[in-house]
PDB file of N, CA and C in Angstrom:
ATOM      1  N   MET A 235    -150.026  17.507 134.394  1.00  0.00           N
ATOM      2  CA  MET A 235    -150.322  17.202 132.996  1.00  0.00           C
ATOM      3  C   MET A 235    -150.440  15.589 133.033  1.00  0.00           C
ATOM      4  N   ALA A 236    -151.168  14.810 132.368  1.00  0.00           N
ATOM      5  CA  ALA A 236    -151.523  13.229 132.597  1.00  0.00           C
ATOM      6  C   ALA A 236    -150.721  12.889 131.497  1.00  0.00           C
ATOM      7  N   GLU A 237    -150.201  11.445 132.195  1.00  0.00           N
ATOM      8  CA  GLU A 237    -149.183  10.374 131.243  1.00  0.00           C
ATOM      9  C   GLU A 237    -149.721   9.858 130.549  1.00  0.00           C
ATOM     10  N   THR A 238    -148.968   9.334 129.417  1.00  0.00           N
ATOM     11  CA  THR A 238    -149.883   8.787 128.134  1.00  0.00           C
ATOM     12  C   THR A 238    -149.186   7.296 128.353  1.00  0.00           C
ATOM     13  N   LYS A 239    -149.775   6.048 128.490  1.00  0.00           N
ATOM     14  CA  LYS A 239    -149.457   5.272 128.443  1.00  0.00           C
ATOM     15  C   LYS A 239    -149.123   4.737 127.008  1.00  0.00           C
ATOM     16  N   LYS A 240    -147.842   3.947 126.917  1.00  0.00           N
ATOM     17  CA  LYS A 240    -147.234   3.407 125.484  1.00  0.00           C
ATOM     18  C   LYS A 240    -147.349   2.123 125.485  1.00  0.00           C
ATOM     19  N   PHE A 241    -147.086   1.238 124.333  1.00  0.00           N
ATOM     20  CA  PHE A 241    -146.888   0.188 124.429  1.00  0.00           C
ATOM     21  C   PHE A 241    -146.071  -0.051 122.911  1.00  0.00           C
ATOM     22  N   ALA A 242    -144.561  -0.567 123.103  1.00  0.00           N
ATOM     23  CA  ALA A 242    -143.900  -0.628 121.771  1.00  0.00           C
ATOM     24  C   ALA A 242    -143.434  -2.293 121.590  1.00  0.00           C
ATOM     25  N   MET A 243    -143.618  -2.610 120.420  1.00  0.00           N
ATOM     26  CA  MET A 243    -143.209  -4.292 120.510  1.00  0.00           C
ATOM     27  C   MET A 243    -142.228  -4.161 119.091  1.00  0.00           C
ATOM     28  N   VAL A 244    -141.117  -5.423 119.231  1.00  0.00           N
ATOM     29  CA  VAL A 244    -140.309  -5.326 117.862  1.00  0.00           C
ATOM     30  C   VAL A 244    -140.421  -7.061 117.532  1.00  0.00           C
ATOM     31  N   VAL A 245    -140.819  -6.959 115.877  1.00  0.00           N
ATOM     32  CA  VAL A 245    -141.084  -8.460 115.767  1.00  0.00           C
ATOM     33  C   VAL A 245    -139.780  -8.460 114.898  1.00  0.00           C
ATOM     34  N   ALA A 246    -139.062  -9.450 115.362  1.00  0.00           N
ATOM     35  CA  ALA A 246    -137.611  -9.193 114.275  1.00  0.00           C
ATOM     36  C   ALA A 246    -137.664 -11.114 113.677  1.00  0.00           C
ATOM     37  N   GLU A 247    -138.792 -11.842 113.844  1.00  0.00           N
ATOM     38  CA  GLU A 247    -138.909 -13.043 113.537  1.00  0.00           C
ATOM     39  C   GLU A 247    -139.598 -13.370 112.651  1.00  0.00           C
ATOM     40  N   GLY A 248    -139.674 -14.307 111.429  1.00  0.00           N
ATOM     41  CA  GLY A 248    -140.680 -14.122 110.469  1.00  0.00           C
ATOM     42  C   GLY A 248    -141.581 -15.262 110.310  1.00  0.00           C
ATOM     43  N   THR A 249    -142.083 -15.500 111.940  1.00  0.00           N
ATOM     44  CA  THR A 249    -143.001 -17.382 111.951  1.00  0.00           C
ATOM     45  C   THR A 249    -144.122 -16.603 112.287  1.00  0.00           C
ATOM     46  N   PHE A 250    -144.954 -17.350 111.744  1.00  0.00           N
ATOM     47  CA  PHE A 250    -146.322 -17.382 112.355  1.00  0.00           C
ATOM     48  C   PHE A 250    -146.810 -17.038 113.449  1.00  0.00           C
ATOM     49  N   ASP A 251    -146.461 -17.772 114.693  1.00  0.00           N
ATOM     50  CA  ASP A 251    -147.121 -17.436 115.892  1.00  0.00           C
ATOM     51  C   ASP A 251    -146.495 -16.019 116.319  1.00  0.00           C
ATOM     52  N   LYS A 252    -144.883 -15.574 116.126  1.00  0.00           N
ATOM     53  CA  LYS A 252    -144.903 -14.479 116.560  1.00  0.00           C
ATOM     54  C   LYS A 252    -145.224 -13.050 115.672  1.00  0.00           C
ATOM     55  N   ALA A 253    -145.743 -13.652 114.530  1.00  0.00           N
ATOM     56  CA  ALA A 253    -146.997 -12.291 114.062  1.00  0.00           C
ATOM     57  C   ALA A 253    -147.843 -12.343 114.597  1.00  0.00           C
ATOM     58  N   MET A 254    -148.789 -13.254 114.838  1.00  0.00           N
ATOM     59  CA  MET A 254    -149.841 -13.649 115.819  1.00  0.00           C
ATOM     60  C   MET A 254    -149.660 -12.820 117.351  1.00  0.00           C
ATOM     61  N   MET A 255    -148.466 -13.000 118.035  1.00  0.00           N
ATOM     62  CA  MET A 255    -148.516 -12.502 119.023  1.00  0.00           C
ATOM     63  C   MET A 255    -148.002 -11.086 119.307  1.00  0.00           C
ATOM     64  N   ALA A 256    -147.844 -10.191 118.124  1.00  0.00           N
ATOM     65  CA  ALA A 256    -147.356  -8.948 118.171  1.00  0.00           C
ATOM     66  C   ALA A 256    -149.052  -8.545 117.621  1.00  0.00           C
ATOM     67  N   MET A 257    -149.593  -8.911 116.505  1.00  0.00           N
ATOM     68  CA  MET A 257    -151.016  -8.471 116.544  1.00  0.00           C
ATOM     69  C   MET A 257    -152.107  -8.572 117.720  1.00  0.00           C
ATOM     70  N   MET A 258    -151.805  -9.706 118.536  1.00  0.00           N
ATOM     71  CA  MET A 258    -152.895  -9.871 119.459  1.00  0.00           C
ATOM     72  C   MET A 258    -152.413  -8.825 120.738  1.00  0.00           C
ATOM     73  N   MET A 259    -151.492  -8.821 120.784  1.00  0.00           N
ATOM     74  CA  MET A 259    -151.019  -7.840 121.945  1.00  0.00           C
ATOM     75  C   MET A 259    -151.528  -6.104 121.266  1.00  0.00           C
ATOM     76  N   GLY A 260    -150.692  -5.993 120.173  1.00  0.00           N
ATOM     77  CA  GLY A 260    -150.893  -4.845 120.196  1.00  0.00           C
ATOM     78  C   GLY A 260    -152.470  -4.507 119.955  1.00  0.00           C
ATOM     79  N   ASN A 261    -153.234  -4.509 119.530  1.00  0.00           N
ATOM     80  CA  ASN A 261    -154.539  -4.692 119.359  1.00  0.00           C
ATOM     81  C   ASN A 261    -155.011  -4.675 120.948  1.00  0.00           C
ATOM     82  N   THR A 262    -154.793  -5.503 121.845  1.00  0.00           N
ATOM     83  CA  THR A 262    -155.497  -5.676 123.037  1.00  0.00           C
ATOM     84  C   THR A 262    -154.884  -4.054 123.880  1.00  0.00           C
ATOM     85  N   ALA A 263    -153.785  -3.589 123.996  1.00  0.00           N
ATOM     86  CA  ALA A 263    -152.717  -2.195 123.805  1.00  0.00           C
ATOM     87  C   ALA A 263    -154.206  -1.246 123.450  1.00  0.00           C
ATOM     88  N   ALA A 264    -154.321  -1.336 122.211  1.00  0.00           N
ATOM     89  CA  ALA A 264    -155.047  -0.424 121.158  1.00  0.00           C
ATOM     90  C   ALA A 264    -156.232  -0.275 121.745  1.00  0.00           C
ATOM     91  N   SER A 265    -157.148  -1.119 122.152  1.00  0.00           N
ATOM     92  CA  SER A 265    -158.601  -1.107 122.497  1.00  0.00           C
ATOM     93  C   SER A 265    -158.671  -0.744 124.071  1.00  0.00           C
ATOM     94  N   MET A 266    -157.406  -0.975 124.689  1.00  0.00           N
ATOM     95  CA  MET A 266    -157.387  -0.124 126.205  1.00  0.00           C
ATOM     96  C   MET A 266    -157.291   1.415 126.232  1.00  0.00           C
ATOM     97  N   GLY A 267    -156.963   1.637 124.998  1.00  0.00           N
ATOM     98  CA  GLY A 267    -156.783   3.317 125.095  1.00  0.00           C
ATOM     99  C   GLY A 267    -154.917   3.418 124.653  1.00  0.00           C
ATOM    100  N   ILE A 268    -154.046   2.627 124.884  1.00  0.00           N
ATOM    101  CA  ILE A 268    -152.753   2.744 124.672  1.00  0.00           C
ATOM    102  C   ILE A 268    -151.983   3.324 123.307  1.00  0.00           C
ATOM    103  N   GLU A 269    -151.239   3.992 123.752  1.00  0.00           N
ATOM    104  CA  GLU A 269    -150.825   4.226 122.075  1.00  0.00           C
ATOM    105  C   GLU A 269    -149.728   3.262 122.130  1.00  0.00           C
ATOM    106  N   THR A 270    -150.136   2.659 120.561  1.00  0.00           N
ATOM    107  CA  THR A 270    -149.399   1.456 120.549  1.00  0.00           C
ATOM    108  C   THR A 270    -148.442   1.594 119.248  1.00  0.00           C
ATOM    109  N   HIS A 271    -147.511   1.032 118.848  1.00  0.00           N
ATOM    110  CA  HIS A 271    -146.468   0.728 117.994  1.00  0.00           C
ATOM    111  C   HIS A 271    -145.504  -0.470 118.017  1.00  0.00           C
ATOM    112  N   ILE A 272    -146.019  -1.121 116.601  1.00  0.00           N
ATOM    113  CA  ILE A 272    -145.086  -2.193 116.484  1.00  0.00           C
ATOM    114  C   ILE A 272    -144.087  -2.307 115.254  1.00  0.00           C
ATOM    115  N   PHE A 273    -142.835  -2.385 115.580  1.00  0.00           N
ATOM    116  CA  PHE A 273    -141.425  -2.286 114.807  1.00  0.00           C
ATOM    117  C   PHE A 273    -141.273  -3.159 114.364  1.00  0.00           C
ATOM    118  N   TYR A 274    -141.343  -3.697 112.663  1.00  0.00           N
ATOM    119  CA  TYR A 274    -141.089  -4.804 111.987  1.00  0.00           C
ATOM    120  C   TYR A 274    -139.509  -4.337 111.660  1.00  0.00           C
ATOM    121  N   THR A 275    -138.329  -5.725 112.187  1.00  0.00           N
ATOM    122  CA  THR A 275    -137.268  -5.446 111.558  1.00  0.00           C
ATOM    123  C   THR A 275    -136.753  -7.260 111.233  1.00  0.00           C
ATOM    124  N   PHE A 276    -135.945  -6.924 110.523  1.00  0.00           N
ATOM    125  CA  PHE A 276    -134.676  -8.213 109.760  1.00  0.00           C
ATOM    126  C   PHE A 276    -135.990  -9.487 109.513  1.00  0.00           C
ATOM    127  N   PHE A 277    -136.169 -10.367 109.234  1.00  0.00           N
ATOM    128  CA  PHE A 277    -137.133 -11.538 108.947  1.00  0.00           C
ATOM    129  C   PHE A 277    -138.474 -10.928 109.393  1.00  0.00           C
ATOM    130  N   GLY A 278    -138.730 -10.359 110.280  1.00  0.00           N
ATOM    131  CA  GLY A 278    -140.255  -9.663 110.496  1.00  0.00           C
ATOM    132  C   GLY A 278    -140.592  -8.749 109.290  1.00  0.00           C
ATOM    133  N   LEU A 279    -140.001  -8.246 108.774  1.00  0.00           N
ATOM    134  CA  LEU A 279    -140.320  -7.626 107.585  1.00  0.00           C
ATOM    135  C   LEU A 279    -141.259  -8.370 106.508  1.00  0.00           C
ATOM    136  N   ASN A 280    -140.522  -9.457 106.575  1.00  0.00           N
ATOM    137  CA  ASN A 280    -141.112 -10.486 105.402  1.00  0.00           C
ATOM    138  C   ASN A 280    -142.673 -11.123 105.793  1.00  0.00           C
ATOM    139  N   LEU A 281    -143.383 -10.503 107.110  1.00  0.00           N
ATOM    140  CA  LEU A 281    -144.423 -10.416 107.307  1.00  0.00           C
ATOM    141  C   LEU A 281    -145.270  -9.913 106.331  1.00  0.00           C
ATOM    142  N   LEU A 282    -145.128  -8.480 106.222  1.00  0.00           N
ATOM    143  CA  LEU A 282    -145.628  -7.591 105.530  1.00  0.00           C
ATOM    144  C   LEU A 282    -145.566  -7.706 104.165  1.00  0.00           C
ATOM    145  N   LYS A 283    -144.731  -8.334 103.510  1.00  0.00           N
ATOM    146  CA  LYS A 283    -144.785  -8.716 101.776  1.00  0.00           C
ATOM    147  C   LYS A 283    -146.340  -9.111 101.430  1.00  0.00           C
ATOM    148  N   LYS A 284    -146.954  -8.833 100.355  1.00  0.00           N
ATOM    149  CA  LYS A 284    -148.078  -9.081 100.002  1.00  0.00           C
ATOM    150  C   LYS A 284    -147.876 -10.651  99.790  1.00  0.00           C
ATOM    151  N   GLY A 285    -148.915 -11.615  99.993  1.00  0.00           N
ATOM    152  CA  GLY A 285    -148.411 -12.965  99.533  1.00  0.00           C
ATOM    153  C   GLY A 285    -147.461 -13.488 100.627  1.00  0.00           C
ATOM    154  N   ALA A 286    -147.270 -13.058 101.545  1.00  0.00           N
ATOM    155  CA  ALA A 286    -146.319 -13.869 102.515  1.00  0.00           C
ATOM    156  C   ALA A 286    -146.927 -14.852 102.830  1.00  0.00           C
ATOM    157  N   LYS A 287    -146.090 -15.975 103.377  1.00  0.00           N
ATOM    158  CA  LYS A 287    -146.321 -17.404 103.792  1.00  0.00           C
ATOM    159  C   LYS A 287    -145.309 -17.648 105.075  1.00  0.00           C
ATOM    160  N   PRO A 288    -145.682 -17.060 106.044  1.00  0.00           N
ATOM    161  CA  PRO A 288    -144.473 -17.250 107.215  1.00  0.00           C
ATOM    162  C   PRO A 288    -144.753 -18.493 107.610  1.00  0.00           C
ATOM    163  N   LYS A 289    -143.792 -19.015 108.204  1.00  0.00           N
ATOM    164  CA  LYS A 289    -143.195 -20.315 108.568  1.00  0.00           C
ATOM    165  C   LYS A 289    -144.271 -20.723 110.103  1.00  0.00           C
ATOM    166  N   MET A 290    -144.250 -22.050 110.270  1.00  0.00           N
ATOM    167  CA  MET A 290    -144.495 -22.052 111.331  1.00  0.00           C
ATOM    168  C   MET A 290    -144.302 -23.103 111.979  1.00  0.00           C
ATOM    169  N   PRO A 291    -143.473 -23.348 113.189  1.00  0.00           N
ATOM    170  CA  PRO A 291    -142.480 -24.140 113.595  1.00  0.00           C
ATOM    171  C   PRO A 291    -143.287 -24.977 114.453  1.00  0.00           C
ATOM    172  N   GLY A 292    -142.822 -26.282 114.571  1.00  0.00           N
ATOM    173  CA  GLY A 292    -143.192 -27.248 115.973  1.00  0.00           C
ATOM    174  C   GLY A 292    -144.617 -27.712 115.592  1.00  0.00           C
ATOM    175  N   MET A 293    -145.127 -28.484 116.310  1.00  0.00           N
ATOM    176  CA  MET A 293    -146.804 -28.791 116.360  1.00  0.00           C
ATOM    177  C   MET A 293    -147.528 -27.567 116.012  1.00  0.00           C
ATOM    178  N   MET A 294    -147.388 -26.429 115.861  1.00  0.00           N
ATOM    179  CA  MET A 294    -148.538 -25.086 115.821  1.00  0.00           C
ATOM    180  C   MET A 294    -148.446 -25.634 114.224  1.00  0.00           C
ATOM    181  N   ARG A 295    -147.640 -26.118 113.362  1.00  0.00           N
ATOM    182  CA  ARG A 295    -147.846 -26.247 111.629  1.00  0.00           C
ATOM    183  C   ARG A 295    -149.423 -27.250 111.576  1.00  0.00           C
ATOM    184  N   PHE A 296    -149.118 -28.238 112.414  1.00  0.00           N
ATOM    185  CA  PHE A 296    -149.939 -29.126 112.661  1.00  0.00           C
ATOM    186  C   PHE A 296    -151.457 -28.952 112.627  1.00  0.00           C
ATOM    187  N   PHE A 297    -151.684 -28.040 114.304  1.00  0.00           N
ATOM    188  CA  PHE A 297    -152.642 -27.255 113.976  1.00  0.00           C
ATOM    189  C   PHE A 297    -153.282 -25.896 113.087  1.00  0.00           C
ATOM    190  N   THR A 298    -152.733 -25.529 112.699  1.00  0.00           N
ATOM    191  CA  THR A 298    -152.907 -24.416 112.119  1.00  0.00           C
ATOM    192  C   THR A 298    -152.560 -24.133 110.516  1.00  0.00           C
ATOM    193  N   GLY A 299    -152.347 -25.656 110.404  1.00  0.00           N
ATOM    194  CA  GLY A 299    -152.325 -25.794 108.714  1.00  0.00           C
ATOM    195  C   GLY A 299    -153.412 -25.226 107.872  1.00  0.00           C
ATOM    196  N   MET A 300    -154.741 -25.146 108.228  1.00  0.00           N
ATOM    197  CA  MET A 300    -155.916 -25.256 107.449  1.00  0.00           C
ATOM    198  C   MET A 300    -156.068 -23.578 107.357  1.00  0.00           C
ATOM    199  N   MET A 301    -155.399 -22.975 108.385  1.00  0.00           N
ATOM    200  CA  MET A 301    -155.669 -21.732 107.969  1.00  0.00           C
ATOM    201  C   MET A 301    -154.950 -20.639 107.197  1.00  0.00           C
ATOM    202  N   ILE A 302    -153.689 -21.345 106.633  1.00  0.00           N
ATOM    203  CA  ILE A 302    -152.679 -20.152 105.601  1.00  0.00           C
ATOM    204  C   ILE A 302    -152.893 -21.552 104.253  1.00  0.00           C
ATOM    205  N   LYS A 303    -153.336 -20.617 103.322  1.00  0.00           N
ATOM    206  CA  LYS A 303    -153.795 -21.685 101.921  1.00  0.00           C
ATOM    207  C   LYS A 303    -153.214 -20.564 100.701  1.00  0.00           C
TER     208      LYS A 303
END
């Protein structure tokens, strides 16, 4: 019986950089054929709301200000 590779990640913060990290890692794992689960909890749930505008801490705000309108 072959073991299935699995990837799980918990997103507990509602910032733009955390959201992008989870999406990129999850997408990479899924493209490699790995069963992928992303669990959103606490402030991470705010990222899933329609019209959500996640906060961008530090210099990230300066460089990605044009991406979110």
